[in-house]
């Protein structure tokens, strides 16, 4: 069982980074767009690699950019093993390609979007720790702050959803390796997250507190916000929930 796993170096982190970034607008693959002068992917992987639990990082790179991504990540590869594979046409295919490249050893696998470039190292550790503590699948969540309504295709409000039971789900999502492998092997329809595949297998998914810094950079506003957070003097780089 997971409780017997080595508490250090027992985690592989898969980083799907092969998306086009359509919602961000023109400018190349999103993972290679820059904030603070560096690609989002480099920010993300550096924060992952700083987590003591991490044994290996496997990046699913944009098609055609695998060699460039290897070069970009060379400095980070001094901290931990970094492998780069070609991503697929969907996020799920990219995750599956990265999962297939995980070496023998790590029994905890995290999946983390490159687009969540400012995710604190502490969140990577807390998700890994929850799996190590016995959870089969773990997601970081935040409360939903807006009122949420169900709306018809014609734009009419059908009803107001009780938001007290709703959570916005982030990454990294953590799994016992065998659980994630079985869920991907059984996957039929593409889903936007890996916990969704695991849920379909009837496996319980445990929530841990997420972080606002783990925002998914999706639209131009998010890129501007991330740039601000990175350069803001309000954070000294030491706080557990800071962007680091
Ligand atoms: N991703 C991937 N392979 C794909 C599609 C997405 O590895 N074929 C990755 C993205 O690079 C990103 C993460 O999955 O790190 C979350 O996806 P999303 O935020 O939707 O990124 P994009 O698909 O690049 O953006 P968009 O949907 O706006 O094109
Ligand atoms: Mg997408």
JSON list of C-alpha atoms in Angstrom, two decimals, residues 89-233:
[
{"chain": "A", "resi": 89, "resn": "UNK", "atom": "CA", "xyz": [-4.01, 15.80, -30.48]},
{"chain": "A", "resi": 90, "resn": "UNK", "atom": "CA", "xyz": [-5.92, 16.01, -27.17]},
{"chain": "A", "resi": 91, "resn": "UNK", "atom": "CA", "xyz": [-4.79, 16.64, -23.62]},
{"chain": "A", "resi": 92, "resn": "UNK", "atom": "CA", "xyz": [-5.74, 13.07, -22.76]},
{"chain": "A", "resi": 93, "resn": "UNK", "atom": "CA", "xyz": [-3.51, 11.70, -25.52]},
{"chain": "A", "resi": 94, "resn": "UNK", "atom": "CA", "xyz": [-0.67, 13.91, -24.32]},
{"chain": "A", "resi": 95, "resn": "UNK", "atom": "CA", "xyz": [-1.05, 12.60, -20.77]},
{"chain": "A", "resi": 96, "resn": "UNK", "atom": "CA", "xyz": [-1.17, 9.01, -22.03]},
{"chain": "A", "resi": 97, "resn": "UNK", "atom": "CA", "xyz": [2.05, 9.55, -24.03]},
{"chain": "A", "resi": 98, "resn": "UNK", "atom": "CA", "xyz": [3.80, 10.96, -20.96]},
{"chain": "A", "resi": 99, "resn": "UNK", "atom": "CA", "xyz": [2.49, 8.17, -18.73]},
{"chain": "A", "resi": 100, "resn": "UNK", "atom": "CA", "xyz": [3.93, 5.57, -21.10]},
{"chain": "A", "resi": 101, "resn": "UNK", "atom": "CA", "xyz": [7.38, 7.16, -20.63]},
{"chain": "A", "resi": 102, "resn": "UNK", "atom": "CA", "xyz": [7.47, 6.98, -16.82]},
{"chain": "A", "resi": 103, "resn": "UNK", "atom": "CA", "xyz": [10.36, 4.74, -15.76]},
{"chain": "A", "resi": 104, "resn": "UNK", "atom": "CA", "xyz": [10.01, 1.92, -13.24]},
{"chain": "A", "resi": 105, "resn": "UNK", "atom": "CA", "xyz": [10.14, 3.21, -9.69]},
{"chain": "A", "resi": 106, "resn": "UNK", "atom": "CA", "xyz": [7.72, 6.02, -8.89]},
{"chain": "A", "resi": 107, "resn": "UNK", "atom": "CA", "xyz": [4.42, 4.66, -7.57]},
{"chain": "A", "resi": 108, "resn": "UNK", "atom": "CA", "xyz": [2.78, 8.06, -7.28]},
{"chain": "A", "resi": 109, "resn": "UNK", "atom": "CA", "xyz": [1.97, 9.93, -10.49]},
{"chain": "A", "resi": 110, "resn": "UNK", "atom": "CA", "xyz": [0.87, 13.55, -10.63]},
{"chain": "A", "resi": 111, "resn": "UNK", "atom": "CA", "xyz": [-0.54, 15.21, -13.73]},
{"chain": "A", "resi": 112, "resn": "UNK", "atom": "CA", "xyz": [0.05, 18.95, -13.94]},
{"chain": "A", "resi": 113, "resn": "UNK", "atom": "CA", "xyz": [-0.87, 21.45, -16.68]},
{"chain": "A", "resi": 114, "resn": "UNK", "atom": "CA", "xyz": [2.04, 23.50, -18.02]},
{"chain": "A", "resi": 115, "resn": "UNK", "atom": "CA", "xyz": [-0.54, 26.28, -18.25]},
{"chain": "A", "resi": 116, "resn": "UNK", "atom": "CA", "xyz": [-0.63, 26.47, -14.43]},
{"chain": "A", "resi": 117, "resn": "UNK", "atom": "CA", "xyz": [2.83, 27.97, -14.52]},
{"chain": "A", "resi": 118, "resn": "UNK", "atom": "CA", "xyz": [2.86, 29.63, -11.08]},
{"chain": "A", "resi": 119, "resn": "UNK", "atom": "CA", "xyz": [1.70, 26.64, -9.06]},
{"chain": "A", "resi": 120, "resn": "UNK", "atom": "CA", "xyz": [3.59, 26.64, -5.76]},
{"chain": "A", "resi": 121, "resn": "UNK", "atom": "CA", "xyz": [5.96, 23.79, -5.01]},
{"chain": "A", "resi": 122, "resn": "UNK", "atom": "CA", "xyz": [4.07, 23.35, -1.73]},
{"chain": "A", "resi": 123, "resn": "UNK", "atom": "CA", "xyz": [0.93, 22.33, -3.63]},
{"chain": "A", "resi": 124, "resn": "UNK", "atom": "CA", "xyz": [2.87, 19.64, -5.52]},
{"chain": "A", "resi": 125, "resn": "UNK", "atom": "CA", "xyz": [4.06, 18.30, -2.17]},
{"chain": "A", "resi": 126, "resn": "UNK", "atom": "CA", "xyz": [0.63, 18.40, -0.54]},
{"chain": "A", "resi": 127, "resn": "UNK", "atom": "CA", "xyz": [-1.01, 16.45, -3.39]},
{"chain": "A", "resi": 128, "resn": "UNK", "atom": "CA", "xyz": [1.81, 13.88, -3.34]},
{"chain": "A", "resi": 129, "resn": "UNK", "atom": "CA", "xyz": [1.53, 13.62, 0.45]},
{"chain": "A", "resi": 130, "resn": "UNK", "atom": "CA", "xyz": [-2.20, 12.92, 0.26]},
{"chain": "A", "resi": 131, "resn": "UNK", "atom": "CA", "xyz": [-1.58, 10.02, -2.15]},
{"chain": "A", "resi": 132, "resn": "UNK", "atom": "CA", "xyz": [1.27, 8.77, -0.02]},
{"chain": "A", "resi": 133, "resn": "UNK", "atom": "CA", "xyz": [-1.10, 8.88, 2.95]},
{"chain": "A", "resi": 134, "resn": "UNK", "atom": "CA", "xyz": [-3.43, 6.40, 1.25]},
{"chain": "A", "resi": 135, "resn": "UNK", "atom": "CA", "xyz": [-5.69, 8.31, -1.15]},
{"chain": "A", "resi": 136, "resn": "UNK", "atom": "CA", "xyz": [-6.03, 6.66, -4.56]},
{"chain": "A", "resi": 137, "resn": "UNK", "atom": "CA", "xyz": [-6.72, 9.92, -6.37]},
{"chain": "A", "resi": 138, "resn": "UNK", "atom": "CA", "xyz": [-6.38, 13.52, -5.21]},
{"chain": "A", "resi": 139, "resn": "UNK", "atom": "CA", "xyz": [-7.47, 16.86, -6.67]},
{"chain": "A", "resi": 140, "resn": "UNK", "atom": "CA", "xyz": [-6.71, 20.39, -5.43]},
{"chain": "A", "resi": 141, "resn": "UNK", "atom": "CA", "xyz": [-9.88, 22.48, -5.25]},
{"chain": "A", "resi": 142, "resn": "UNK", "atom": "CA", "xyz": [-11.03, 26.01, -4.56]},
{"chain": "A", "resi": 143, "resn": "UNK", "atom": "CA", "xyz": [-14.51, 27.18, -3.60]},
{"chain": "A", "resi": 144, "resn": "UNK", "atom": "CA", "xyz": [-16.53, 28.68, -6.45]},
{"chain": "A", "resi": 145, "resn": "UNK", "atom": "CA", "xyz": [-16.86, 32.42, -5.79]},
{"chain": "A", "resi": 146, "resn": "UNK", "atom": "CA", "xyz": [-19.38, 33.40, -8.46]},
{"chain": "A", "resi": 147, "resn": "UNK", "atom": "CA", "xyz": [-23.07, 32.56, -8.42]},
{"chain": "A", "resi": 148, "resn": "UNK", "atom": "CA", "xyz": [-23.55, 29.75, -10.95]},
{"chain": "A", "resi": 149, "resn": "UNK", "atom": "CA", "xyz": [-26.60, 29.39, -13.16]},
{"chain": "A", "resi": 150, "resn": "UNK", "atom": "CA", "xyz": [-27.69, 26.75, -15.60]},
{"chain": "A", "resi": 151, "resn": "UNK", "atom": "CA", "xyz": [-28.50, 28.39, -18.93]},
{"chain": "A", "resi": 152, "resn": "UNK", "atom": "CA", "xyz": [-30.29, 27.08, -22.05]},
{"chain": "A", "resi": 153, "resn": "UNK", "atom": "CA", "xyz": [-28.75, 27.16, -25.52]},
{"chain": "A", "resi": 154, "resn": "UNK", "atom": "CA", "xyz": [-31.02, 30.15, -26.21]},
{"chain": "A", "resi": 155, "resn": "UNK", "atom": "CA", "xyz": [-29.49, 32.09, -23.31]},
{"chain": "A", "resi": 156, "resn": "UNK", "atom": "CA", "xyz": [-32.37, 31.74, -20.85]},
{"chain": "A", "resi": 157, "resn": "UNK", "atom": "CA", "xyz": [-31.64, 31.00, -17.21]},
{"chain": "A", "resi": 158, "resn": "UNK", "atom": "CA", "xyz": [-32.96, 27.58, -16.26]},
{"chain": "A", "resi": 159, "resn": "UNK", "atom": "CA", "xyz": [-32.01, 27.75, -12.61]},
{"chain": "A", "resi": 160, "resn": "UNK", "atom": "CA", "xyz": [-29.46, 28.68, -9.98]},
{"chain": "A", "resi": 161, "resn": "UNK", "atom": "CA", "xyz": [-27.08, 25.99, -8.84]},
{"chain": "A", "resi": 162, "resn": "UNK", "atom": "CA", "xyz": [-26.34, 25.55, -5.13]},
{"chain": "A", "resi": 163, "resn": "UNK", "atom": "CA", "xyz": [-22.72, 26.61, -5.16]},
{"chain": "A", "resi": 164, "resn": "UNK", "atom": "CA", "xyz": [-21.95, 25.51, -1.60]},
{"chain": "A", "resi": 165, "resn": "UNK", "atom": "CA", "xyz": [-21.27, 22.00, -2.89]},
{"chain": "A", "resi": 166, "resn": "UNK", "atom": "CA", "xyz": [-19.30, 23.11, -5.96]},
{"chain": "A", "resi": 167, "resn": "UNK", "atom": "CA", "xyz": [-15.53, 23.31, -6.25]},
{"chain": "A", "resi": 168, "resn": "UNK", "atom": "CA", "xyz": [-13.25, 24.51, -9.03]},
{"chain": "A", "resi": 169, "resn": "UNK", "atom": "CA", "xyz": [-10.66, 21.80, -9.70]},
{"chain": "A", "resi": 170, "resn": "UNK", "atom": "CA", "xyz": [-6.99, 22.47, -10.45]},
{"chain": "A", "resi": 171, "resn": "UNK", "atom": "CA", "xyz": [-3.85, 20.52, -11.05]},
{"chain": "A", "resi": 172, "resn": "UNK", "atom": "CA", "xyz": [-1.57, 18.86, -10.01]},
{"chain": "A", "resi": 173, "resn": "UNK", "atom": "CA", "xyz": [-3.90, 15.90, -9.64]},
{"chain": "A", "resi": 174, "resn": "UNK", "atom": "CA", "xyz": [-2.30, 12.93, -7.93]},
{"chain": "A", "resi": 175, "resn": "UNK", "atom": "CA", "xyz": [-2.84, 9.19, -8.31]},
{"chain": "A", "resi": 176, "resn": "UNK", "atom": "CA", "xyz": [-1.49, 5.86, -7.32]},
{"chain": "A", "resi": 177, "resn": "UNK", "atom": "CA", "xyz": [0.26, 4.89, -10.51]},
{"chain": "A", "resi": 178, "resn": "UNK", "atom": "CA", "xyz": [-1.79, 1.74, -11.06]},
{"chain": "A", "resi": 179, "resn": "UNK", "atom": "CA", "xyz": [-5.04, 3.71, -10.68]},
{"chain": "A", "resi": 180, "resn": "UNK", "atom": "CA", "xyz": [-4.08, 6.29, -13.32]},
{"chain": "A", "resi": 181, "resn": "UNK", "atom": "CA", "xyz": [-2.79, 3.62, -15.70]},
{"chain": "A", "resi": 182, "resn": "UNK", "atom": "CA", "xyz": [-6.01, 1.61, -15.41]},
{"chain": "A", "resi": 183, "resn": "UNK", "atom": "CA", "xyz": [-8.16, 4.73, -15.93]},
{"chain": "A", "resi": 184, "resn": "UNK", "atom": "CA", "xyz": [-6.26, 5.73, -19.07]},
{"chain": "A", "resi": 185, "resn": "UNK", "atom": "CA", "xyz": [-6.35, 2.18, -20.41]},
{"chain": "A", "resi": 186, "resn": "UNK", "atom": "CA", "xyz": [-10.14, 2.15, -20.02]},
{"chain": "A", "resi": 187, "resn": "UNK", "atom": "CA", "xyz": [-10.73, 5.69, -21.35]},
{"chain": "A", "resi": 188, "resn": "UNK", "atom": "CA", "xyz": [-13.14, 6.07, -24.24]},
{"chain": "A", "resi": 189, "resn": "UNK", "atom": "CA", "xyz": [-14.23, 9.73, -24.45]},
{"chain": "A", "resi": 190, "resn": "UNK", "atom": "CA", "xyz": [-11.68, 12.51, -23.99]},
{"chain": "A", "resi": 191, "resn": "UNK", "atom": "CA", "xyz": [-12.16, 14.39, -20.70]},
{"chain": "A", "resi": 192, "resn": "UNK", "atom": "CA", "xyz": [-10.52, 17.62, -19.56]},
{"chain": "A", "resi": 193, "resn": "UNK", "atom": "CA", "xyz": [-8.99, 16.11, -16.45]},
{"chain": "A", "resi": 194, "resn": "UNK", "atom": "CA", "xyz": [-7.55, 12.84, -15.26]},
{"chain": "A", "resi": 195, "resn": "UNK", "atom": "CA", "xyz": [-9.59, 12.59, -12.08]},
{"chain": "A", "resi": 196, "resn": "UNK", "atom": "CA", "xyz": [-12.65, 12.43, -14.36]},
{"chain": "A", "resi": 197, "resn": "UNK", "atom": "CA", "xyz": [-11.32, 9.23, -15.90]},
{"chain": "A", "resi": 198, "resn": "UNK", "atom": "CA", "xyz": [-10.64, 7.79, -12.47]},
{"chain": "A", "resi": 199, "resn": "UNK", "atom": "CA", "xyz": [-14.15, 8.70, -11.27]},
{"chain": "A", "resi": 200, "resn": "UNK", "atom": "CA", "xyz": [-15.55, 6.68, -14.17]},
{"chain": "A", "resi": 201, "resn": "UNK", "atom": "CA", "xyz": [-13.73, 3.67, -12.72]},
{"chain": "A", "resi": 202, "resn": "UNK", "atom": "CA", "xyz": [-15.61, 4.17, -9.45]},
{"chain": "A", "resi": 203, "resn": "UNK", "atom": "CA", "xyz": [-12.42, 5.13, -7.61]},
{"chain": "A", "resi": 204, "resn": "UNK", "atom": "CA", "xyz": [-12.90, 7.68, -4.80]},
{"chain": "A", "resi": 205, "resn": "UNK", "atom": "CA", "xyz": [-11.25, 11.06, -5.43]},
{"chain": "A", "resi": 206, "resn": "UNK", "atom": "CA", "xyz": [-10.09, 13.06, -2.42]},
{"chain": "A", "resi": 207, "resn": "UNK", "atom": "CA", "xyz": [-9.94, 16.89, -2.32]},
{"chain": "A", "resi": 208, "resn": "UNK", "atom": "CA", "xyz": [-7.12, 18.97, -0.84]},
{"chain": "A", "resi": 209, "resn": "UNK", "atom": "CA", "xyz": [-7.01, 22.79, -0.69]},
{"chain": "A", "resi": 210, "resn": "UNK", "atom": "CA", "xyz": [-5.86, 24.33, -3.97]},
{"chain": "A", "resi": 211, "resn": "UNK", "atom": "CA", "xyz": [-4.02, 27.62, -4.52]},
{"chain": "A", "resi": 212, "resn": "UNK", "atom": "CA", "xyz": [-5.01, 30.78, -6.34]},
{"chain": "A", "resi": 213, "resn": "UNK", "atom": "CA", "xyz": [-1.50, 30.80, -7.83]},
{"chain": "A", "resi": 214, "resn": "UNK", "atom": "CA", "xyz": [-2.35, 27.54, -9.58]},
{"chain": "A", "resi": 215, "resn": "UNK", "atom": "CA", "xyz": [-4.66, 29.44, -11.94]},
{"chain": "A", "resi": 216, "resn": "UNK", "atom": "CA", "xyz": [-4.79, 28.01, -15.45]},
{"chain": "A", "resi": 217, "resn": "UNK", "atom": "CA", "xyz": [-3.46, 30.63, -17.85]},
{"chain": "A", "resi": 218, "resn": "UNK", "atom": "CA", "xyz": [-6.13, 30.40, -20.52]},
{"chain": "A", "resi": 219, "resn": "UNK", "atom": "CA", "xyz": [-7.01, 33.86, -21.87]},
{"chain": "A", "resi": 220, "resn": "UNK", "atom": "CA", "xyz": [-4.95, 37.04, -22.38]},
{"chain": "A", "resi": 221, "resn": "UNK", "atom": "CA", "xyz": [-6.19, 38.41, -19.06]},
{"chain": "A", "resi": 222, "resn": "UNK", "atom": "CA", "xyz": [-4.70, 35.40, -17.25]},
{"chain": "A", "resi": 223, "resn": "UNK", "atom": "CA", "xyz": [-1.34, 35.92, -18.95]},
{"chain": "A", "resi": 224, "resn": "UNK", "atom": "CA", "xyz": [-1.30, 39.55, -17.82]},
{"chain": "A", "resi": 225, "resn": "UNK", "atom": "CA", "xyz": [-2.29, 38.51, -14.29]},
{"chain": "A", "resi": 226, "resn": "UNK", "atom": "CA", "xyz": [0.46, 35.89, -14.16]},
{"chain": "A", "resi": 227, "resn": "UNK", "atom": "CA", "xyz": [3.02, 38.42, -15.37]},
{"chain": "A", "resi": 228, "resn": "UNK", "atom": "CA", "xyz": [1.90, 40.76, -12.61]},
{"chain": "A", "resi": 229, "resn": "UNK", "atom": "CA", "xyz": [2.03, 38.07, -9.93]},
{"chain": "A", "resi": 230, "resn": "UNK", "atom": "CA", "xyz": [5.50, 37.06, -11.01]},
{"chain": "A", "resi": 231, "resn": "UNK", "atom": "CA", "xyz": [6.92, 40.56, -10.86]},
{"chain": "A", "resi": 232, "resn": "UNK", "atom": "CA", "xyz": [4.87, 41.84, -7.93]},
{"chain": "A", "resi": 233, "resn": "UNK", "atom": "CA", "xyz": [7.01, 42.98, -5.02]}
]
